[in-house]
Amino acid sequence: MKHIVLAMALAGLLLVAHPAAAKTALETQREDFKAARSAVRKGAITKYRKIRKRLDNYVLKNYLDYEDLKRRLSKQSVNTVHAFLEANQDSPLHNRLRLQWLKTLARQGRWKQFVADYRDLNNTKLACQYAHALQKLGKQQQARIEAEALWLTGKSQPGACDAVFKNWRASGAATPELIWERIRLAMHKRRPSLARYLAKFLGPSERTWVEHWYRMYRRPAKMLGHPSLKKDTPLVREILLHGLERLARLDAAEATKRWSGIRSHYTFTQEDIGKLERRIGLSAATQGLAGAHEMLNRVDISWTDETVHQWRVRSALRAENWQAALHSIE
C-alpha cells in the first residue's frame, strides 16, 4: 500500500510539473522566435541561423523562413522560391512571397519567369507588368486581352500601364467604342478629368462631345439648356441624364423642374426614367423637400427598393402625414 501511495504521489507531481515544463519550453521558443525575427530583419544572419536551428518544431518557423527569403530574394534561385511556395500553399505566406517575388522579377526584367510565375493577386501594378511582359514576349493576343481588361475602368491606372496602353493603341485594338466605354466609366465614377484626358484619343468632333459632358458634370444647371444638346440622340440623352442626376444631388427641386421641361422632348427609355426619378425622389427626401413622399410614390416599382421604402416613411413622418407613413410601412 505504501508503494502505491508513493507512486500516486509521484504521478501527481509529474502531472503538475509537466504543464509548467511545457509552458517554459513554449515561452523559450517564443523568445527565440522574436530574437530570430529581429536578427534576420537587422541582417544579423549568423545570429539568426544559430537561433533558427532551435526552432524546427515551432509552429511559426515558416514566418522566419519567409523573412529570410524576402531579405535576399533577388539572389534566390527559382527552385528555392518555388519550394517555399509549394510548402506554404495554404498559408498567407504563399501570396506574400509570390507578391515580393514578382516585384523582384519585374525589377530585374526577367519577363519570361515573371509570366511563368504570375498569378492574379488583386494588384493592378502587377497586372500591368504582366500585360507588359506578354507584349515583350510577343504574346500579342493574350496581351490584348489583358490590356483591354485593364483599360476598362473608371479610374486612373498605375504608371506601369502607360507603356501597355501605348502599345495596345498602336496595335489598333483601342477602338473608338472602347475609348468611349472608358470615358463613360470615368464620368460615372466621378472622374471627369480622366474622361477629358481620354478624349485626346478620339477625333475632333467626338472630343467636343466629351467636353460638353465634362461641362455638364461641372455645371449641370447651366449645361442642361445648352443648344448643342437639343438633338435627340443616345449620347445627348446620356449626357442629359447624367446632368440631371448630378443636379438632383445638388438641388432636387431644380432637377425636378428641369426634368419636367426635358422629358417629353427626348425618347428616354423606361429604365432611364425609372432610374432618374428614383434619384430625384431620394434627393428630394434627403434634402427635406415638401412633396418628397409623393415623388417617391411615383417611382416605378422596378426601381423601388428598401432604400426607397425607408425614405417614403421618413418623408411622410417629416410632413406629419401619419396615414401615408403607416401605408408606406405596410
Short mmCIF file of C-alpha atoms in Angstrom, two decimals:
data_model
loop_
_atom_site.label_atom_id
_atom_site.label_comp_id
_atom_site.label_asym_id
_atom_site.label_seq_id
_atom_site.Cartn_x
_atom_site.Cartn_y
_atom_site.Cartn_z
CA MET A 1 0.00 0.00 0.00
CA LYS A 2 2.88 2.36 0.84
CA HIS A 3 4.35 1.82 -2.67
CA ILE A 4 1.02 2.54 -4.34
CA VAL A 5 0.56 5.76 -2.38
CA LEU A 6 4.12 6.81 -3.25
CA ALA A 7 3.58 6.05 -6.95
CA MET A 8 0.36 8.04 -7.00
CA ALA A 9 2.07 10.95 -5.29
CA LEU A 10 4.88 10.90 -7.85
CA ALA A 11 2.38 10.73 -10.72
CA GLY A 12 0.58 13.71 -9.26
CA LEU A 13 3.80 15.64 -9.09
CA LEU A 14 4.55 14.78 -12.72
CA LEU A 15 1.09 15.91 -13.84
CA VAL A 16 1.57 19.20 -12.05
CA ALA A 17 5.14 19.64 -13.22
CA HIS A 18 4.66 18.69 -16.88
CA PRO A 19 2.44 21.65 -17.94
CA ALA A 20 4.84 24.03 -16.26
CA ALA A 21 7.75 22.48 -18.12
CA ALA A 22 5.85 22.59 -21.40
CA LYS A 23 4.95 26.22 -20.81
CA THR A 24 8.56 27.07 -20.10
CA ALA A 25 9.64 25.39 -23.35
CA LEU A 26 6.98 27.28 -25.30
CA GLU A 27 7.98 30.55 -23.71
CA THR A 28 11.58 29.85 -24.66
CA GLN A 29 10.54 29.20 -28.26
CA ARG A 30 8.57 32.41 -28.34
CA GLU A 31 11.54 34.36 -27.08
CA ASP A 32 13.78 32.63 -29.62
CA PHE A 33 11.29 33.44 -32.38
CA LYS A 34 11.28 37.13 -31.51
CA ALA A 35 15.06 37.19 -31.29
CA ALA A 36 15.42 35.37 -34.62
CA ARG A 37 12.95 37.68 -36.35
CA SER A 38 14.76 40.73 -35.02
CA ALA A 39 18.12 39.31 -36.11
CA VAL A 40 17.04 38.49 -39.67
CA ARG A 41 15.42 41.90 -40.13
CA LYS A 42 18.63 43.59 -38.98
CA GLY A 43 20.73 41.41 -41.26
CA ALA A 44 22.47 39.61 -38.37
CA ILE A 45 22.40 36.35 -40.29
CA THR A 46 24.92 34.37 -38.24
CA LYS A 47 22.94 35.08 -35.09
CA TYR A 48 19.67 34.37 -36.90
CA ARG A 49 20.76 30.95 -38.18
CA LYS A 50 22.05 29.93 -34.78
CA ILE A 51 18.67 30.66 -33.20
CA ARG A 52 16.70 29.26 -36.14
CA LYS A 53 18.21 25.79 -35.58
CA ARG A 54 16.40 25.63 -32.26
CA LEU A 55 13.00 26.33 -33.83
CA ASP A 56 12.49 23.43 -36.25
CA ASN A 57 9.44 22.29 -34.30
CA TYR A 58 8.00 25.75 -33.68
CA VAL A 59 4.66 26.41 -35.34
CA LEU A 60 5.68 29.82 -36.72
CA LYS A 61 9.05 28.80 -38.13
CA ASN A 62 7.88 29.36 -41.71
CA TYR A 63 7.42 33.06 -40.96
CA LEU A 64 11.12 33.24 -40.16
CA ASP A 65 11.94 31.42 -43.39
CA TYR A 66 9.79 33.95 -45.24
CA GLU A 67 11.67 36.88 -43.68
CA ASP A 68 14.98 35.25 -44.58
CA LEU A 69 13.93 34.58 -48.17
CA LYS A 70 12.45 38.04 -48.65
CA ARG A 71 15.63 39.71 -47.41
CA ARG A 72 17.72 38.22 -50.22
CA LEU A 73 15.06 37.42 -52.79
CA SER A 74 16.97 38.95 -55.69
CA LYS A 75 19.68 36.32 -55.20
CA GLN A 76 17.44 33.31 -54.67
CA SER A 77 17.15 30.51 -57.19
CA VAL A 78 13.82 29.81 -58.85
CA ASN A 79 13.80 26.34 -57.29
CA THR A 80 14.23 27.74 -53.76
CA VAL A 81 11.35 30.16 -54.21
CA HIS A 82 9.12 27.52 -55.78
CA ALA A 83 9.89 25.10 -52.94
CA PHE A 84 8.74 27.65 -50.38
CA LEU A 85 5.59 28.45 -52.36
CA GLU A 86 4.78 24.75 -52.68
CA ALA A 87 5.32 24.12 -48.96
CA ASN A 88 3.08 27.05 -47.99
CA GLN A 89 0.19 26.73 -50.42
CA ASP A 90 -2.44 27.05 -47.70
CA SER A 91 -0.67 29.79 -45.78
CA PRO A 92 -0.91 33.59 -46.10
CA LEU A 93 2.83 33.42 -46.67
CA HIS A 94 2.26 31.91 -50.12
CA ASN A 95 0.79 35.06 -51.66
CA ARG A 96 3.07 37.31 -49.64
CA LEU A 97 6.19 35.71 -51.06
CA ARG A 98 4.74 35.45 -54.57
CA LEU A 99 4.00 39.17 -54.48
CA GLN A 100 7.57 40.01 -53.45
CA TRP A 101 8.97 37.52 -55.96
CA LEU A 102 7.00 39.01 -58.85
CA LYS A 103 8.10 42.51 -57.88
CA THR A 104 11.70 41.30 -57.87
CA LEU A 105 11.37 39.65 -61.29
CA ALA A 106 9.83 42.82 -62.72
CA ARG A 107 12.66 44.98 -61.36
CA GLN A 108 15.17 42.60 -62.91
CA GLY A 109 13.31 42.48 -66.23
CA ARG A 110 13.04 38.69 -66.08
CA TRP A 111 9.81 38.71 -68.03
CA LYS A 112 9.72 35.07 -69.07
CA GLN A 113 9.97 33.93 -65.46
CA PHE A 114 7.51 36.65 -64.45
CA VAL A 115 4.88 35.30 -66.86
CA ALA A 116 5.52 31.73 -65.71
CA ASP A 117 5.07 32.62 -62.04
CA TYR A 118 2.33 35.25 -62.36
CA ARG A 119 -0.95 34.77 -60.55
CA ASP A 120 -3.74 37.30 -60.06
CA LEU A 121 -3.05 38.83 -56.64
CA ASN A 122 -5.51 41.71 -56.99
CA ASN A 123 -2.59 44.08 -57.57
CA THR A 124 -3.14 46.43 -60.50
CA LYS A 125 0.51 47.38 -60.92
CA LEU A 126 1.50 43.72 -61.18
CA ALA A 127 -1.34 43.13 -63.65
CA CYS A 128 0.04 45.97 -65.78
CA GLN A 129 3.51 44.46 -65.59
CA TYR A 130 2.07 41.10 -66.60
CA ALA A 131 0.49 42.64 -69.71
CA HIS A 132 3.80 44.40 -70.43
CA ALA A 133 5.66 41.09 -70.07
CA LEU A 134 3.29 39.42 -72.53
CA GLN A 135 3.92 42.21 -75.03
CA LYS A 136 7.68 41.89 -74.58
CA LEU A 137 7.49 38.14 -75.17
CA GLY A 138 5.41 38.55 -78.33
CA LYS A 139 2.26 37.00 -76.86
CA GLN A 140 0.13 39.67 -78.52
CA GLN A 141 -3.31 38.07 -78.41
CA GLN A 142 -3.12 37.40 -74.68
CA ALA A 143 -1.55 40.82 -74.12
CA ARG A 144 -4.50 42.50 -75.87
CA ILE A 145 -6.96 40.69 -73.63
CA GLU A 146 -5.09 41.79 -70.50
CA ALA A 147 -4.68 45.36 -71.76
CA GLU A 148 -8.38 45.70 -72.55
CA ALA A 149 -9.34 44.43 -69.08
CA LEU A 150 -7.00 46.99 -67.51
CA TRP A 151 -8.33 49.73 -69.78
CA LEU A 152 -11.98 49.28 -68.88
CA THR A 153 -12.05 51.07 -65.56
CA GLY A 154 -13.33 54.44 -64.45
CA LYS A 155 -10.18 55.35 -62.54
CA SER A 156 -6.60 56.18 -63.47
CA GLN A 157 -4.24 53.22 -63.66
CA PRO A 158 -0.65 53.00 -62.36
CA GLY A 159 2.22 54.30 -64.46
CA ALA A 160 3.17 50.69 -65.19
CA CYS A 161 0.16 50.60 -67.52
CA ASP A 162 1.28 53.55 -69.67
CA ALA A 163 3.54 51.54 -71.97
CA VAL A 164 0.96 48.74 -72.13
CA PHE A 165 -1.79 51.11 -73.27
CA LYS A 166 0.53 52.86 -75.72
CA ASN A 167 1.42 49.56 -77.41
CA TRP A 168 -2.20 48.43 -77.27
CA ARG A 169 -3.38 51.59 -79.02
CA ALA A 170 -0.57 51.33 -81.56
CA SER A 171 -1.77 47.82 -82.44
CA GLY A 172 -5.16 49.22 -83.41
CA ALA A 173 -7.00 47.39 -80.64
CA ALA A 174 -8.18 50.58 -78.92
CA THR A 175 -11.34 51.18 -80.94
CA PRO A 176 -13.41 54.37 -80.51
CA GLU A 177 -16.05 52.21 -78.83
CA LEU A 178 -13.58 51.08 -76.16
CA ILE A 179 -12.36 54.64 -75.65
CA TRP A 180 -15.94 55.83 -75.21
CA GLU A 181 -16.67 52.97 -72.84
CA ARG A 182 -13.87 54.07 -70.55
CA ILE A 183 -14.96 57.71 -70.80
CA ARG A 184 -18.42 56.65 -69.64
CA LEU A 185 -16.94 54.65 -66.78
CA ALA A 186 -14.83 57.64 -65.75
CA MET A 187 -17.78 60.03 -65.78
CA HIS A 188 -19.95 57.71 -63.72
CA LYS A 189 -17.07 57.18 -61.28
CA ARG A 190 -16.87 60.97 -60.90
CA ARG A 191 -13.53 61.23 -62.68
CA PRO A 192 -14.32 63.98 -65.24
CA SER A 193 -10.66 64.97 -65.62
CA LEU A 194 -9.80 61.42 -66.65
CA ALA A 195 -12.63 61.47 -69.20
CA ARG A 196 -11.30 64.75 -70.58
CA TYR A 197 -7.80 63.24 -70.86
CA LEU A 198 -9.13 60.17 -72.68
CA ALA A 199 -10.86 62.41 -75.22
CA LYS A 200 -7.49 63.10 -76.86
CA PHE A 201 -7.62 59.60 -78.33
CA LEU A 202 -10.81 60.47 -80.22
CA GLY A 203 -11.39 62.54 -83.33
CA PRO A 204 -12.07 66.32 -83.05
CA SER A 205 -15.87 66.09 -83.35
CA GLU A 206 -16.10 63.40 -80.69
CA ARG A 207 -13.78 65.34 -78.39
CA THR A 208 -16.33 68.16 -78.50
CA TRP A 209 -18.97 65.85 -77.04
CA VAL A 210 -16.67 64.80 -74.21
CA GLU A 211 -16.12 68.48 -73.46
CA HIS A 212 -19.90 69.03 -73.33
CA TRP A 213 -20.19 66.13 -70.89
CA TYR A 214 -17.31 67.47 -68.80
CA ARG A 215 -19.02 70.84 -68.54
CA MET A 216 -22.33 69.15 -67.72
CA TYR A 217 -20.62 67.46 -64.80
CA ARG A 218 -19.18 70.74 -63.55
CA ARG A 219 -22.22 72.99 -64.07
CA PRO A 220 -25.33 70.88 -64.78
CA ALA A 221 -27.88 73.67 -64.26
CA LYS A 222 -26.20 75.78 -66.94
CA MET A 223 -25.48 72.99 -69.44
CA LEU A 224 -28.96 71.42 -69.37
CA GLY A 225 -30.15 74.22 -71.64
CA HIS A 226 -27.15 74.18 -73.99
CA PRO A 227 -28.12 74.42 -77.70
CA SER A 228 -25.85 71.52 -78.68
CA LEU A 229 -27.99 69.18 -76.57
CA LYS A 230 -31.27 69.80 -78.38
CA LYS A 231 -30.99 66.88 -80.80
CA ASP A 232 -32.44 63.58 -79.57
CA THR A 233 -29.54 61.11 -79.85
CA PRO A 234 -28.37 58.32 -77.50
CA LEU A 235 -25.30 60.32 -76.47
CA VAL A 236 -27.26 63.51 -75.84
CA ARG A 237 -29.76 61.57 -73.71
CA GLU A 238 -26.91 60.01 -71.74
CA ILE A 239 -25.32 63.40 -71.07
CA LEU A 240 -28.67 64.92 -70.08
CA LEU A 241 -29.49 62.08 -67.70
CA HIS A 242 -26.10 62.33 -66.08
CA GLY A 243 -26.52 66.08 -65.70
CA LEU A 244 -29.97 65.69 -64.16
CA GLU A 245 -28.66 63.11 -61.70
CA ARG A 246 -25.84 65.47 -60.74
CA LEU A 247 -28.25 68.37 -60.37
CA ALA A 248 -30.61 66.27 -58.25
CA ARG A 249 -27.84 65.65 -55.72
CA LEU A 250 -27.23 69.40 -55.53
CA ASP A 251 -30.75 70.77 -55.87
CA ALA A 252 -33.59 68.28 -56.21
CA ALA A 253 -36.21 70.99 -56.66
CA GLU A 254 -34.38 72.46 -59.65
CA ALA A 255 -33.76 68.97 -61.06
CA THR A 256 -37.50 68.24 -60.82
CA LYS A 257 -38.30 71.44 -62.68
CA ARG A 258 -35.73 70.82 -65.42
CA TRP A 259 -36.77 67.19 -65.84
CA SER A 260 -40.37 68.25 -66.32
CA GLY A 261 -39.32 70.50 -69.20
CA ILE A 262 -36.97 67.98 -70.81
CA ARG A 263 -38.70 64.63 -70.51
CA SER A 264 -41.23 64.89 -73.34
CA HIS A 265 -38.69 66.11 -75.90
CA TYR A 266 -36.49 63.01 -75.89
CA THR A 267 -37.07 59.28 -76.31
CA PHE A 268 -35.92 58.19 -72.88
CA THR A 269 -36.39 54.52 -72.07
CA GLN A 270 -38.46 53.31 -69.13
CA GLU A 271 -35.22 52.31 -67.46
CA ASP A 272 -33.83 55.83 -67.96
CA ILE A 273 -36.96 57.35 -66.47
CA GLY A 274 -37.19 54.95 -63.53
CA LYS A 275 -33.56 55.35 -62.55
CA LEU A 276 -33.63 59.16 -62.77
CA GLU A 277 -36.92 59.58 -60.92
CA ARG A 278 -35.63 57.33 -58.16
CA ARG A 279 -32.56 59.56 -57.86
CA ILE A 280 -34.60 62.77 -57.83
CA GLY A 281 -37.07 61.36 -55.31
CA LEU A 282 -34.36 60.19 -52.92
CA SER A 283 -32.52 63.50 -53.23
CA ALA A 284 -35.74 65.39 -52.55
CA ALA A 285 -36.28 63.29 -49.43
CA THR A 286 -32.73 63.69 -48.11
CA GLN A 287 -32.93 67.43 -48.78
CA GLY A 288 -36.20 67.64 -46.84
CA LEU A 289 -38.31 68.97 -49.71
CA ALA A 290 -42.06 69.19 -49.44
CA GLY A 291 -43.68 66.67 -51.74
CA ALA A 292 -40.79 64.21 -51.47
CA HIS A 293 -43.15 61.45 -50.34
CA GLU A 294 -45.35 61.88 -53.42
CA MET A 295 -42.29 61.89 -55.67
CA LEU A 296 -41.08 58.63 -54.14
CA ASN A 297 -44.55 57.13 -54.55
CA ARG A 298 -44.27 57.76 -58.29
CA VAL A 299 -41.04 55.79 -58.59
CA ASP A 300 -41.57 52.77 -60.82
CA ILE A 301 -41.89 49.51 -58.91
CA SER A 302 -38.87 48.03 -60.69
CA TRP A 303 -36.75 50.79 -59.12
CA THR A 304 -38.40 50.63 -55.71
CA ASP A 305 -36.11 49.00 -53.18
CA GLU A 306 -35.65 49.07 -49.41
CA THR A 307 -33.97 52.48 -49.57
CA VAL A 308 -36.98 53.96 -51.37
CA HIS A 309 -39.36 52.38 -48.84
CA GLN A 310 -37.38 53.79 -45.90
CA TRP A 311 -37.36 57.31 -47.32
CA ARG A 312 -41.07 57.14 -48.10
CA VAL A 313 -41.68 56.55 -44.40
CA ARG A 314 -39.23 59.23 -43.29
CA SER A 315 -40.59 61.87 -45.67
CA ALA A 316 -44.17 61.09 -44.63
CA LEU A 317 -43.25 61.39 -40.95
CA ARG A 318 -41.44 64.66 -41.60
CA ALA A 319 -44.60 66.00 -43.24
CA GLU A 320 -46.66 64.62 -40.30
CA ASN A 321 -48.67 62.59 -42.77
CA TRP A 322 -49.30 59.68 -40.41
CA GLN A 323 -51.62 57.81 -42.74
CA ALA A 324 -49.06 57.88 -45.56
CA ALA A 325 -46.32 56.78 -43.16
CA LEU A 326 -48.42 53.85 -41.98
CA HIS A 327 -49.28 52.91 -45.56
CA SER A 328 -45.58 53.01 -46.53
CA ILE A 329 -44.70 50.72 -43.62
CA GLU A 330 -47.41 48.26 -44.59
#
